[in-house]
PDB file of C-alpha atoms in Angstrom:
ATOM      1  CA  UNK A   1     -63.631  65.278  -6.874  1.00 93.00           C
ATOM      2  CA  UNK A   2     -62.605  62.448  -4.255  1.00 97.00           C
ATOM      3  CA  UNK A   3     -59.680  60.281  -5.301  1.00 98.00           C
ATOM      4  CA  UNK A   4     -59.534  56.461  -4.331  1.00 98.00           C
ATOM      5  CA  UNK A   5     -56.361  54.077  -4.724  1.00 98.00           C
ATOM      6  CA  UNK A   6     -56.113  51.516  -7.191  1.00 98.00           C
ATOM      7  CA  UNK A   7     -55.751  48.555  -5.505  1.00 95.00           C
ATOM      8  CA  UNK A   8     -51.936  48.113  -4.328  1.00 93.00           C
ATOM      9  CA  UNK A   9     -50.724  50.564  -6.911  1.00 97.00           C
ATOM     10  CA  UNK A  10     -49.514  54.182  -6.241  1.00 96.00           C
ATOM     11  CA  UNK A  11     -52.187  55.519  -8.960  1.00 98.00           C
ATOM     12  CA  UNK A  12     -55.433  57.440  -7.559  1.00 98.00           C
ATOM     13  CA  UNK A  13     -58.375  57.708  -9.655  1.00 98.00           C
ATOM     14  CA  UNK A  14     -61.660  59.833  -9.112  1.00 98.00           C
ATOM     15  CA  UNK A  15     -64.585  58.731  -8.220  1.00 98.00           C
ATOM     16  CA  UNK A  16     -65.918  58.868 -11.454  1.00 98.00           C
ATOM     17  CA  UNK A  17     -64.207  58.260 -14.930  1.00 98.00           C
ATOM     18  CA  UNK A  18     -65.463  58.452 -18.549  1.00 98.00           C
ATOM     19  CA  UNK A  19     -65.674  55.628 -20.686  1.00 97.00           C
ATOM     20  CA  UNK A  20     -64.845  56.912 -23.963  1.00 97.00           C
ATOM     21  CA  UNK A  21     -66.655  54.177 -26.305  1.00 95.00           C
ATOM     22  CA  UNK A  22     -69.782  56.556 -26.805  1.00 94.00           C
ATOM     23  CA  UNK A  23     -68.038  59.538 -28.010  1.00 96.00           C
ATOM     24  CA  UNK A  24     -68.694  59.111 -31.414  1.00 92.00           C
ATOM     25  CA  UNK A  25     -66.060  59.831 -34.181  1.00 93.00           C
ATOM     26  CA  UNK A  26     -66.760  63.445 -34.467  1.00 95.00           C
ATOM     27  CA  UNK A  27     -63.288  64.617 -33.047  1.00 96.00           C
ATOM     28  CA  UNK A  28     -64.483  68.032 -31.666  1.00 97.00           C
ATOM     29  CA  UNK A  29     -67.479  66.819 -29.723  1.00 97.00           C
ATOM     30  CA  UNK A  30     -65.402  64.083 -28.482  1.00 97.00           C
ATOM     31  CA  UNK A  31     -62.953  67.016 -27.087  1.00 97.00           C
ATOM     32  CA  UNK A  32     -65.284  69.456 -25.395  1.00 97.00           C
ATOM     33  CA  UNK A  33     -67.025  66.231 -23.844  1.00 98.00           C
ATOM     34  CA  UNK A  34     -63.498  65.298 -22.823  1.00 97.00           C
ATOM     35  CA  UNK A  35     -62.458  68.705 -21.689  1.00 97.00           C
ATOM     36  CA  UNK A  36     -65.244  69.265 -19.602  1.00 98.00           C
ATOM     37  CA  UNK A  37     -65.270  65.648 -17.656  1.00 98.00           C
ATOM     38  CA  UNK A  38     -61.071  66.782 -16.822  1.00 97.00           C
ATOM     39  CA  UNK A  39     -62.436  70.372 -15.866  1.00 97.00           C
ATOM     40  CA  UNK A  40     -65.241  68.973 -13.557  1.00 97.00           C
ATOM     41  CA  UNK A  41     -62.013  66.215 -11.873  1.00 97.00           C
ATOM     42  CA  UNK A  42     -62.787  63.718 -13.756  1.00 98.00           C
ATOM     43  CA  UNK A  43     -58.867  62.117 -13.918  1.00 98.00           C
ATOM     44  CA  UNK A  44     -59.282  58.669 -15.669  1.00 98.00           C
ATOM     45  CA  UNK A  45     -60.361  57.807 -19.602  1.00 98.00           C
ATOM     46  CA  UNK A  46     -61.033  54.347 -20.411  1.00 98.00           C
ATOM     47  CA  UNK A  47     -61.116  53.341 -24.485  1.00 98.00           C
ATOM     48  CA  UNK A  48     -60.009  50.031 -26.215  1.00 96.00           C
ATOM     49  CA  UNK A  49     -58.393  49.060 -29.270  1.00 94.00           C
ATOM     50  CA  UNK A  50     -61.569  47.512 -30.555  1.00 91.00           C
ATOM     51  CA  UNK A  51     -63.750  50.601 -30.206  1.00 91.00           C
ATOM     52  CA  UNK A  52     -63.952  52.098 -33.625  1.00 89.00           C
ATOM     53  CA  UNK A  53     -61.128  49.879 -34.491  1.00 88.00           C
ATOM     54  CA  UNK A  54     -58.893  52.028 -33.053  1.00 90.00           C
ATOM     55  CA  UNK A  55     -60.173  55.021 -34.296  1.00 94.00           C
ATOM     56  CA  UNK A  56     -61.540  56.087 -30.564  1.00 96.00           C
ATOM     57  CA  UNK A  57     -58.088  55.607 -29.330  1.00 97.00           C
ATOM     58  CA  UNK A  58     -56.978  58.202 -31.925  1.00 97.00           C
ATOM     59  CA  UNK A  59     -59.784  60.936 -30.781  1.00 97.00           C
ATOM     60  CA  UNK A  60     -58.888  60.487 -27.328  1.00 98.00           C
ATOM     61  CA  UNK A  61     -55.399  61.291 -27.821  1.00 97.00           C
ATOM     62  CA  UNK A  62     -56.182  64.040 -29.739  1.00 97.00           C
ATOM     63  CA  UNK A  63     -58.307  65.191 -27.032  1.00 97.00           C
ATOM     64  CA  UNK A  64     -55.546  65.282 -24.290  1.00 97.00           C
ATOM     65  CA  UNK A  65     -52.803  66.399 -26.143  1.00 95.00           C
ATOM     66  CA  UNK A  66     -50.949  69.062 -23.574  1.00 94.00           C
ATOM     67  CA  UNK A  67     -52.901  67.587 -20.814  1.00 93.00           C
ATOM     68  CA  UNK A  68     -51.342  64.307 -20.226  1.00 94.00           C
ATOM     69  CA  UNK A  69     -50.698  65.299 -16.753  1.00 92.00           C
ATOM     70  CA  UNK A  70     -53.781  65.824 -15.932  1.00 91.00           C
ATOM     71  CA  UNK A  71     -55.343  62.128 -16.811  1.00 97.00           C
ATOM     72  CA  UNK A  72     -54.896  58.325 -16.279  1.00 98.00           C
ATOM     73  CA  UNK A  73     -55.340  56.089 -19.863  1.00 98.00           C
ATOM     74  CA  UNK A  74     -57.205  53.049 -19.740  1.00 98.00           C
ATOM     75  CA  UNK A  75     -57.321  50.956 -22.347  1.00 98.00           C
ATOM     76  CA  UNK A  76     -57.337  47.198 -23.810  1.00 97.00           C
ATOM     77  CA  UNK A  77     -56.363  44.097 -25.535  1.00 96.00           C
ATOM     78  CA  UNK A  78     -56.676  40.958 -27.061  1.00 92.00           C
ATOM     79  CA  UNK A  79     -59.221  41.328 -29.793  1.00 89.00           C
ATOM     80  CA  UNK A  80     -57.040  41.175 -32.819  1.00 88.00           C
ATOM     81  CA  UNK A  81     -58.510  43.436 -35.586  1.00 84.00           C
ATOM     82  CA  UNK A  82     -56.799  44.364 -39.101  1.00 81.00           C
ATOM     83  CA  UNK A  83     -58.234  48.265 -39.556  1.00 74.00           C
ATOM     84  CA  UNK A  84     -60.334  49.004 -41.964  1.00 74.00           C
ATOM     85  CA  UNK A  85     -61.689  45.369 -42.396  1.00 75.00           C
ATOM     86  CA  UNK A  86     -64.722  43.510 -40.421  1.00 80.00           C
ATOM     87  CA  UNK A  87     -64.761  41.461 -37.691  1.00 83.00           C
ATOM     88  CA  UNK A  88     -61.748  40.187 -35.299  1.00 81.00           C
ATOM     89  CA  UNK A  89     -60.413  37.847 -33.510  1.00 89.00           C
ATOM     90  CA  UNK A  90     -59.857  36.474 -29.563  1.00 92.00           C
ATOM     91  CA  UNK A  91     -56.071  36.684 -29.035  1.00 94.00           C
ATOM     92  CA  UNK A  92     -54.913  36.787 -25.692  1.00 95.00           C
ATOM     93  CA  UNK A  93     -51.365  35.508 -27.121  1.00 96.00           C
ATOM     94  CA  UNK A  94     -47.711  37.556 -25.807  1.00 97.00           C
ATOM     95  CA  UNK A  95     -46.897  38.246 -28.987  1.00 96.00           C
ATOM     96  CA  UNK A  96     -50.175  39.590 -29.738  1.00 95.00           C
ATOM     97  CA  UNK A  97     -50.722  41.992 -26.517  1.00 97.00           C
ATOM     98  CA  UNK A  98     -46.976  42.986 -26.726  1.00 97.00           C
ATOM     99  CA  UNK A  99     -47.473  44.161 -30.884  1.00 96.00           C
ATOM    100  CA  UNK A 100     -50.945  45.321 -29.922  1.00 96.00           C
ATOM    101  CA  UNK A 101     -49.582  48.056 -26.600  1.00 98.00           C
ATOM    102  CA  UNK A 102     -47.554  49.821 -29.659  1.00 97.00           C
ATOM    103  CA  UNK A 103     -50.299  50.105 -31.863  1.00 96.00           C
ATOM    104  CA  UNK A 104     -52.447  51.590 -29.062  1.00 97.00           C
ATOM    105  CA  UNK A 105     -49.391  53.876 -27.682  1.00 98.00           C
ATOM    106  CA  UNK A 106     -49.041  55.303 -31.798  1.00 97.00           C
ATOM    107  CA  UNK A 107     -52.449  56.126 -31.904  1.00 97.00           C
ATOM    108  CA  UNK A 108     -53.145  57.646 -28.583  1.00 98.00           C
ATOM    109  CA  UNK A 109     -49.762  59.703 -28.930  1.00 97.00           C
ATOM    110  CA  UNK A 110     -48.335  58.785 -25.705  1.00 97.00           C
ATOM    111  CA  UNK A 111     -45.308  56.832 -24.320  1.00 97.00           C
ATOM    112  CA  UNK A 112     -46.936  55.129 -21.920  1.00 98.00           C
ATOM    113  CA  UNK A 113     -50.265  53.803 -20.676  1.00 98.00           C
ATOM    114  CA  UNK A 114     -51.539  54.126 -17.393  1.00 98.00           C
ATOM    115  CA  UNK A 115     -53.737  50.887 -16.724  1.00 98.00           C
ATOM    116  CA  UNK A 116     -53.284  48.344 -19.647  1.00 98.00           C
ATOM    117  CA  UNK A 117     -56.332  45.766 -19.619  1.00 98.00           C
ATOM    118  CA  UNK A 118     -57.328  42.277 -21.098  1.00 98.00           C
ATOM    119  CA  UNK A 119     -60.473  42.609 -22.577  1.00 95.00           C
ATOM    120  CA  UNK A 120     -62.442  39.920 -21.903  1.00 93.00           C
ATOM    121  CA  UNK A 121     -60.590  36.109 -21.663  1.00 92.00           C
ATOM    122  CA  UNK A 122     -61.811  32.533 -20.632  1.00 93.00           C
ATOM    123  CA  UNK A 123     -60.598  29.657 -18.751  1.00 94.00           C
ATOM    124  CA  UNK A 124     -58.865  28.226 -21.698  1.00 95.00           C
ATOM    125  CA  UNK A 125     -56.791  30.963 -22.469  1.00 95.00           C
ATOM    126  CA  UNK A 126     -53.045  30.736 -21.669  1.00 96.00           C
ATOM    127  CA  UNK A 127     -53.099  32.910 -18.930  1.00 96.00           C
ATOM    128  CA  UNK A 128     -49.642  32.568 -17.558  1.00 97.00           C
ATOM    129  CA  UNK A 129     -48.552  33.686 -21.238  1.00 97.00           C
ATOM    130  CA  UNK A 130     -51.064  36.477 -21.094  1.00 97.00           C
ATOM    131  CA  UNK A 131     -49.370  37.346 -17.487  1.00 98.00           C
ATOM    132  CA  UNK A 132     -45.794  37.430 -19.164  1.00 98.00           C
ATOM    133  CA  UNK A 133     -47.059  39.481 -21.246  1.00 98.00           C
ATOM    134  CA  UNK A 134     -48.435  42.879 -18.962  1.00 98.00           C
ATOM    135  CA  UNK A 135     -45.462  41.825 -16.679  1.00 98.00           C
ATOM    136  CA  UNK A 136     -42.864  42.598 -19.933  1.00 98.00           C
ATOM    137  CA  UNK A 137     -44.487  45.798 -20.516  1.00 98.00           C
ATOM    138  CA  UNK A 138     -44.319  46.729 -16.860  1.00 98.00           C
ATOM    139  CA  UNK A 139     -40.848  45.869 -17.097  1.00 98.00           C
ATOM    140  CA  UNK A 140     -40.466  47.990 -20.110  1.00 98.00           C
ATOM    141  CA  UNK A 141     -42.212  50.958 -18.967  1.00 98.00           C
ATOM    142  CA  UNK A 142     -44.634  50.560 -21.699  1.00 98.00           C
ATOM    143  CA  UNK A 143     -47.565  50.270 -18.872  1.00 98.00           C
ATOM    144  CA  UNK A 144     -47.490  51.204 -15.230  1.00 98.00           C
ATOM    145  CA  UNK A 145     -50.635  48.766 -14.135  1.00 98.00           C
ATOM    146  CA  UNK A 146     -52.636  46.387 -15.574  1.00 98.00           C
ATOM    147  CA  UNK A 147     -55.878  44.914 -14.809  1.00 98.00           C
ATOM    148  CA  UNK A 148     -58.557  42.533 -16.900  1.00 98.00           C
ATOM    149  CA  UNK A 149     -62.317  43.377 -18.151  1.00 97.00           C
ATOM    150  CA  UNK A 150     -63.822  40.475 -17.169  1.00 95.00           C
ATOM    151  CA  UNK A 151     -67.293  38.891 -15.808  1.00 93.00           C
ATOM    152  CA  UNK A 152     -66.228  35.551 -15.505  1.00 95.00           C
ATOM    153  CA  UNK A 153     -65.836  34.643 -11.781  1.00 96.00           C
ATOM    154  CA  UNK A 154     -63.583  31.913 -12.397  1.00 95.00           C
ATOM    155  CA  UNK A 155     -61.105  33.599 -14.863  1.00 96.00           C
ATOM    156  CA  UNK A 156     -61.003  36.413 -12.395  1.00 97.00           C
ATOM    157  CA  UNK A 157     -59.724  34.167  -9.671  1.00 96.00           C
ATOM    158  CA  UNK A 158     -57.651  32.560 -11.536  1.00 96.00           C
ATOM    159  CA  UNK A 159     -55.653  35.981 -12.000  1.00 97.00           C
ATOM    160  CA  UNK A 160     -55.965  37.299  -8.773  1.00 97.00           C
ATOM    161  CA  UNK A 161     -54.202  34.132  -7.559  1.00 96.00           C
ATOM    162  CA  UNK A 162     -51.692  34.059 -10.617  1.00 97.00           C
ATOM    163  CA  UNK A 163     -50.776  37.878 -11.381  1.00 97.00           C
ATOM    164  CA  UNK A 164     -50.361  41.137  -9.783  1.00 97.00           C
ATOM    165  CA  UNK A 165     -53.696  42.711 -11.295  1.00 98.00           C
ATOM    166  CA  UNK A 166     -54.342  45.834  -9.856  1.00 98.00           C
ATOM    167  CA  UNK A 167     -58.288  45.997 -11.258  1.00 98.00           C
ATOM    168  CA  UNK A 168     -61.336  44.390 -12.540  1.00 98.00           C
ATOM    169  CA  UNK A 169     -63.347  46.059 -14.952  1.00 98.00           C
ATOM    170  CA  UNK A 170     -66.488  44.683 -14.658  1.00 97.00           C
ATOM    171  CA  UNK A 171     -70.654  45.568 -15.377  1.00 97.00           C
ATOM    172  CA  UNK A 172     -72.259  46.573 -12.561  1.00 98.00           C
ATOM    173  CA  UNK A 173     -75.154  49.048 -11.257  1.00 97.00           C
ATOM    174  CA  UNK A 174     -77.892  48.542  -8.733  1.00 97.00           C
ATOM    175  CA  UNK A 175     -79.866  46.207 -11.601  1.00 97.00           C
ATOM    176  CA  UNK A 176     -76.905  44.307 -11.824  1.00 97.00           C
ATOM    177  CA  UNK A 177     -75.863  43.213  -8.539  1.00 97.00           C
ATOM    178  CA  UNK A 178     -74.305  40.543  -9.825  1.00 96.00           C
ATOM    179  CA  UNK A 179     -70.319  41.798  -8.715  1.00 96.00           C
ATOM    180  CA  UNK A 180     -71.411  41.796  -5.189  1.00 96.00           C
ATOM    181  CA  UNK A 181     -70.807  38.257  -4.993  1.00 95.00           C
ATOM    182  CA  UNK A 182     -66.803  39.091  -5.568  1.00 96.00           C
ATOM    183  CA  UNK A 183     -66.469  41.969  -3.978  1.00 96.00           C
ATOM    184  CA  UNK A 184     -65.376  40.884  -0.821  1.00 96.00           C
ATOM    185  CA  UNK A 185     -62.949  38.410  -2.690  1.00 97.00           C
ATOM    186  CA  UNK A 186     -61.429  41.157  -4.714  1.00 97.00           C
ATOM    187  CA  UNK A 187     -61.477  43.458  -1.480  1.00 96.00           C
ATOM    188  CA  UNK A 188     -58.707  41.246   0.407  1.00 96.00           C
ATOM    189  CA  UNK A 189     -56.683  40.712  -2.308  1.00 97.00           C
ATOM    190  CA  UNK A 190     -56.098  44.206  -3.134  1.00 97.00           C
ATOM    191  CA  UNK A 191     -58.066  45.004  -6.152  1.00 98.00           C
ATOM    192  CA  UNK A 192     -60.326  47.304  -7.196  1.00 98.00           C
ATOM    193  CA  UNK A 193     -63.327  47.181  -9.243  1.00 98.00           C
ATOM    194  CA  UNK A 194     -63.613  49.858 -12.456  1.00 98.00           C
ATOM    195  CA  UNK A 195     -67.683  49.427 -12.746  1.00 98.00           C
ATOM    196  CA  UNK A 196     -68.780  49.700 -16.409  1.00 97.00           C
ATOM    197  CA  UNK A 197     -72.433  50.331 -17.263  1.00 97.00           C
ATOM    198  CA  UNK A 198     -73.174  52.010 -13.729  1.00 97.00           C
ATOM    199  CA  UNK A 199     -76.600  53.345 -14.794  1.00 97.00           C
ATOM    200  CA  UNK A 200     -78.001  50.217 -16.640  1.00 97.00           C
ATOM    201  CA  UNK A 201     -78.428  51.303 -19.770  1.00 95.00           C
ATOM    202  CA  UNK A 202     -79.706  54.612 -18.809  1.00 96.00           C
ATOM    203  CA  UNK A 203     -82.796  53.059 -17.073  1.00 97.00           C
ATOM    204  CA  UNK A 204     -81.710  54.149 -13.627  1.00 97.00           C
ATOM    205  CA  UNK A 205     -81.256  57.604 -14.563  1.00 95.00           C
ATOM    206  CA  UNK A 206     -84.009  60.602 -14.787  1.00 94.00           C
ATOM    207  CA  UNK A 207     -85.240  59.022 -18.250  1.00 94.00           C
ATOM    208  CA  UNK A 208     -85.685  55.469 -16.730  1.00 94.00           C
ATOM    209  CA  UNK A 209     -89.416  54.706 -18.206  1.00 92.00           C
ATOM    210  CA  UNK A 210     -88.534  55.684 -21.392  1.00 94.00           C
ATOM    211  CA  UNK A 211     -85.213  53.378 -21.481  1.00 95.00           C
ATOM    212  CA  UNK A 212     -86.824  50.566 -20.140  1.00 95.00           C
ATOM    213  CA  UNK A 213     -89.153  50.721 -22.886  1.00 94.00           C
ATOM    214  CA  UNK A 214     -86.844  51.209 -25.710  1.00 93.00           C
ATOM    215  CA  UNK A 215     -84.234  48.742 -24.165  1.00 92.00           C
ATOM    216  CA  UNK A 216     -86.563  46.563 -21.258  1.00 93.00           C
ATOM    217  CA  UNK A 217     -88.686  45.476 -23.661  1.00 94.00           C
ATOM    218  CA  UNK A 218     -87.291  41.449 -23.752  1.00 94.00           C
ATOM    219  CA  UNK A 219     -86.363  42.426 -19.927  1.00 95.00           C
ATOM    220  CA  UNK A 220     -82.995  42.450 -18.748  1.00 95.00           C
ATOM    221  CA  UNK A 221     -81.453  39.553 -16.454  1.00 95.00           C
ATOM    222  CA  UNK A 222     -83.984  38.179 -14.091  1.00 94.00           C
ATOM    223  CA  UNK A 223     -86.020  40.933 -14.743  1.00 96.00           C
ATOM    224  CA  UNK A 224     -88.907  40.526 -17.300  1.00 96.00           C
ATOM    225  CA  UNK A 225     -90.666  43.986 -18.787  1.00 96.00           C
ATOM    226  CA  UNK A 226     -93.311  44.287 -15.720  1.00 96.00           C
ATOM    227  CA  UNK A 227     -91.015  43.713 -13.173  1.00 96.00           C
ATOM    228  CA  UNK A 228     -88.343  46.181 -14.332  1.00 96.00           C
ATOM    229  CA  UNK A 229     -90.803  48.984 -15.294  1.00 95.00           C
ATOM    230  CA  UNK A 230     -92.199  48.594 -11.727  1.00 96.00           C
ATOM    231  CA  UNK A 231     -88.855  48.758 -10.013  1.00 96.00           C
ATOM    232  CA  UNK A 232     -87.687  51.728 -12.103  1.00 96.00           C
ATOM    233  CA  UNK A 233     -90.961  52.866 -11.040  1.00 95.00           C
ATOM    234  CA  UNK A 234     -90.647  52.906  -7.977  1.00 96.00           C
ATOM    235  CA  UNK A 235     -86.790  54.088  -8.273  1.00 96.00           C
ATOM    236  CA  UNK A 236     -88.113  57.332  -9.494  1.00 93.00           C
ATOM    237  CA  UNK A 237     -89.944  58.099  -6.397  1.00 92.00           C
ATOM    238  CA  UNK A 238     -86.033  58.766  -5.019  1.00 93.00           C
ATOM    239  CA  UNK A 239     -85.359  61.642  -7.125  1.00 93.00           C
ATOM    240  CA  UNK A 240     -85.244  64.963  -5.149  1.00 92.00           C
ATOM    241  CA  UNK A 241     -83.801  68.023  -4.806  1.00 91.00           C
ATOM    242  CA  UNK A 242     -80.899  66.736  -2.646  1.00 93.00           C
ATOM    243  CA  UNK A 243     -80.306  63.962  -5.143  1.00 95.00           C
ATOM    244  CA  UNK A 244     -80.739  63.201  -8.549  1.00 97.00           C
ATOM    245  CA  UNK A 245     -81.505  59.762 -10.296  1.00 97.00           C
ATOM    246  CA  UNK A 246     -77.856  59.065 -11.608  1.00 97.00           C
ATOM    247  CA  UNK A 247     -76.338  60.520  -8.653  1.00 97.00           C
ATOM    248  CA  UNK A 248     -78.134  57.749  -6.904  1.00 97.00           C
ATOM    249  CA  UNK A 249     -77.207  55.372  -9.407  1.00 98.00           C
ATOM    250  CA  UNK A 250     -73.714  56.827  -8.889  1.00 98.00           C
ATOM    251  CA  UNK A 251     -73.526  56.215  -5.501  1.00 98.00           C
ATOM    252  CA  UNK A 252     -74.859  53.057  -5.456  1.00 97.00           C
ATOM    253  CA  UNK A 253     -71.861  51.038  -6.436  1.00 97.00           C
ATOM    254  CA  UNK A 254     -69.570  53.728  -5.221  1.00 98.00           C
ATOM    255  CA  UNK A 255     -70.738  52.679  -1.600  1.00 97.00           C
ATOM    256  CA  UNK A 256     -68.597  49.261  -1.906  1.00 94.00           C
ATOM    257  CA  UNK A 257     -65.151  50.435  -0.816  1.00 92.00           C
ATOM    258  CA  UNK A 258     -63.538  47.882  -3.648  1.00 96.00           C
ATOM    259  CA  UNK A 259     -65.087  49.981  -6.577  1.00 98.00           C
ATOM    260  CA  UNK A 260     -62.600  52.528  -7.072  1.00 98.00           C
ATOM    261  CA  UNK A 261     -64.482  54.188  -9.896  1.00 98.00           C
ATOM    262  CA  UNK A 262     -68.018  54.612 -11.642  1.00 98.00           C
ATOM    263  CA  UNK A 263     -66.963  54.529 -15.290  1.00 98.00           C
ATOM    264  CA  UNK A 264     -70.167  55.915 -17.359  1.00 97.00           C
ATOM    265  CA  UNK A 265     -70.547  57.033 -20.836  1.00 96.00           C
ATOM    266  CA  UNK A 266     -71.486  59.822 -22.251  1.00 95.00           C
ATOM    267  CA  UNK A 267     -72.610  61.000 -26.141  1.00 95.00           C
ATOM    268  CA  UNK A 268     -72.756  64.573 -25.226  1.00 96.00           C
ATOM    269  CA  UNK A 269     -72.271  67.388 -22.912  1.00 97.00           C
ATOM    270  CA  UNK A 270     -75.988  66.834 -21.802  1.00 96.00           C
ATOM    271  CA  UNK A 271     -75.264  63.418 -21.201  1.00 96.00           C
ATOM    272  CA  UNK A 272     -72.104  64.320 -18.325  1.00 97.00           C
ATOM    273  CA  UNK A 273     -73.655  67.130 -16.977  1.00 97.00           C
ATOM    274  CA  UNK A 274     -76.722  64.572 -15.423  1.00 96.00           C
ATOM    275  CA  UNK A 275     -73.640  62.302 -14.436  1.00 97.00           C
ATOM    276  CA  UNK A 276     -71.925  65.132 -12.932  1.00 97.00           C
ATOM    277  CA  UNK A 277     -75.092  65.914 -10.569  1.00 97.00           C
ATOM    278  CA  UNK A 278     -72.666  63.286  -8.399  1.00 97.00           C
ATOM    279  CA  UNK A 279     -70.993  66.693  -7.045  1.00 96.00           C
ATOM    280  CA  UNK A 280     -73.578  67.952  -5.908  1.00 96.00           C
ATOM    281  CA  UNK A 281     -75.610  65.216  -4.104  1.00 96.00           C
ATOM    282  CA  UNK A 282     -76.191  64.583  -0.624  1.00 95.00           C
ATOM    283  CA  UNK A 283     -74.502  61.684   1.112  1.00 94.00           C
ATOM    284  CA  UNK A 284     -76.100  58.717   0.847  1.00 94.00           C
ATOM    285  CA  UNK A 285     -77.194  57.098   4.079  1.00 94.00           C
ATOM    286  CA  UNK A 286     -77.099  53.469   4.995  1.00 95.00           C
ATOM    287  CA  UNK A 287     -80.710  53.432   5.031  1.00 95.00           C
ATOM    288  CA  UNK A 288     -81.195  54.658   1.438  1.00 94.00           C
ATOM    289  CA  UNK A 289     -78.725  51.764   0.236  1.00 95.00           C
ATOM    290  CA  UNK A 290     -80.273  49.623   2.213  1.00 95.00           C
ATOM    291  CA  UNK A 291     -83.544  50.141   0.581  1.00 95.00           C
ATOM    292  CA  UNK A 292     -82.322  50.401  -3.079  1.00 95.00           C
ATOM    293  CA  UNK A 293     -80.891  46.889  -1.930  1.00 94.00           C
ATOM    294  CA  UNK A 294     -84.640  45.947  -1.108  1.00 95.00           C
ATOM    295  CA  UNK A 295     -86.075  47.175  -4.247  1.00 95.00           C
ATOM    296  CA  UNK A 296     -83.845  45.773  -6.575  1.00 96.00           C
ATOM    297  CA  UNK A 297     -83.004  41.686  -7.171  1.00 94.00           C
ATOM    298  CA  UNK A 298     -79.725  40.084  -5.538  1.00 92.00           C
ATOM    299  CA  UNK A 299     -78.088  38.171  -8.612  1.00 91.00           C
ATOM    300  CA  UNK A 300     -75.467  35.798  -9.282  1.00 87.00           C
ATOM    301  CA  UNK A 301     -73.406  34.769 -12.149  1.00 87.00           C
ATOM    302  CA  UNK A 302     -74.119  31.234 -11.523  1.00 74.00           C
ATOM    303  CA  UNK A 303     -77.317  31.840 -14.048  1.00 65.00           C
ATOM    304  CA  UNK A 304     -75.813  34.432 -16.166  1.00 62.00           C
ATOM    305  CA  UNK A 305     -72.377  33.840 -17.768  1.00 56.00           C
TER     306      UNK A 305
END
């Protein structure tokens, strides 16, 4: 599988990565899922300390136990959770993201972590205090990158112009054009985009109707029902032998030379294997893109924050 840079780091990621959060918390299916996303090159695993309350963190280091060298760790901060009890808390505090990294290093097994990242943030956080923060563990040898999960256009300038980020994690996938507004800005300052939700809930991929119905019904964005059952609609009519539906989703966002990596999820083997198509797909042209640019909507964040 291709590799692309991270940003200004010296840390390559392929094309496409797993997000771990729909694994489940059966430890064996998590494994062979795992096993057989490294086998196919898949090189980067992104979890959080907040999925499963830190029990996903656990499965995935299970998972890779004698095959650190084979894989990049994602995963995040600032949600501050007590296990075993409900609900949490925003803290995007030093002291909290520097107790936090040791909690998530203990329960994935390793000494280090690969690309540490603030999950989520605002405006009003204290974002020079968050920045201390990833810089200490960098320092430390605790992390070797960080990055932030963010949608928020103006908290994600605000550390591109204070910190030495190396990604944005960010939704995106041809219904949700919305990153394409910051690519460019993220492009000349070096960072890349890690794009989360790639195939829209699963309505770009080869069960599109059926997703949009179970998940389309109250529409999605600035789509309403009709309009997003007739653009999956028509988005079937691209499936062919050369090219499946979630290749095409695949390569949709992987056309922007700032996304570094699709990151999809997957609940089974079944799941990765239609993901994995990818491999196998032809090229896509300029004129393809061009026309999945046509059929779907051009949207901002200026209506949906």
């Amino acid at each position: 599988m291709n590799k692309r840079q991270i940003g200004h780091t010296d840390l390559y990621v392929s094309e496409l990565s797993l997000g771990c959060m729909s694994l489940g918390t059966d430890p064996n299916k998590a494994k062979e899922i795992i096993d057989r996303a490294l086998n196919a090159g898949i090189n980067y695993l992104d979890t959080a300390d907040l999925y499963d309350f830190g029990e996903n963190e656990r499965i995935v280091g299970e998972a890779i136990k004698g095959r650190r060298e084979d894989v990049l760790i994602g995963t995040k901060a600032g949600n501050k959770f007590t296990p075993g009890q409900e609900g949490w808390t925003w803290d995007p505090s030093k002291s909290h993201i520097k107790s936090a990294v040791k909690d998530s290093l203990q329960r994935l097994g390793i000494d280090y972590i690969d690309l540490y990242q603030l999950h989520g943030g605002t405006i009003e956080d204290p974002i020079n205090e968050t920045i201390e923060a990833f810089e200490d563990l960098k320092s430390e040898g605790l992390i070797r990158e960080y990055g932030i999960s963010s949608i928020r256009p103006n908290v994600i300038k605000e550390f591109a112009e204070k910190s030495n980020i190396a990604t944005v994690m960010m939704q995106y996938s041809a219904l949700d054009r919305r990153p394409e507004e910051l690519l460019g800005f993220l492009e000349e300052n070096n960072i890349s985009v890690l794009a989360r939700g790639p195939l829209a809930k699963g309505m770009l991929s080869s069960k599109g109707q059926k997703k949009v119905n179970q998940k389309g019904r109250d529409g999605f964005l600035d789509y309403s029902y009709e309009e997003l059952l007739a653009t999956i609609n028509k988005w079937q009519d691209y499936r062919s032998d050369e090219r499946t539906l979630e290749s095409l989703a695949l390569q949709y966002i992987l056309h922007h030379k700032s996304v570094a990596t699709a990151v999809f999820g997957a609940s089974s083997l079944a799941q990765l294997e239609d993901n994995l198509s990818f491999l196998e797909a032809a090229p896509l042209t300029e004129q393809i893109f061009g026309e999945m640019q046509t059929l779907t909507k051009e949207l901002t964040y200026q209506k949906h924050r």
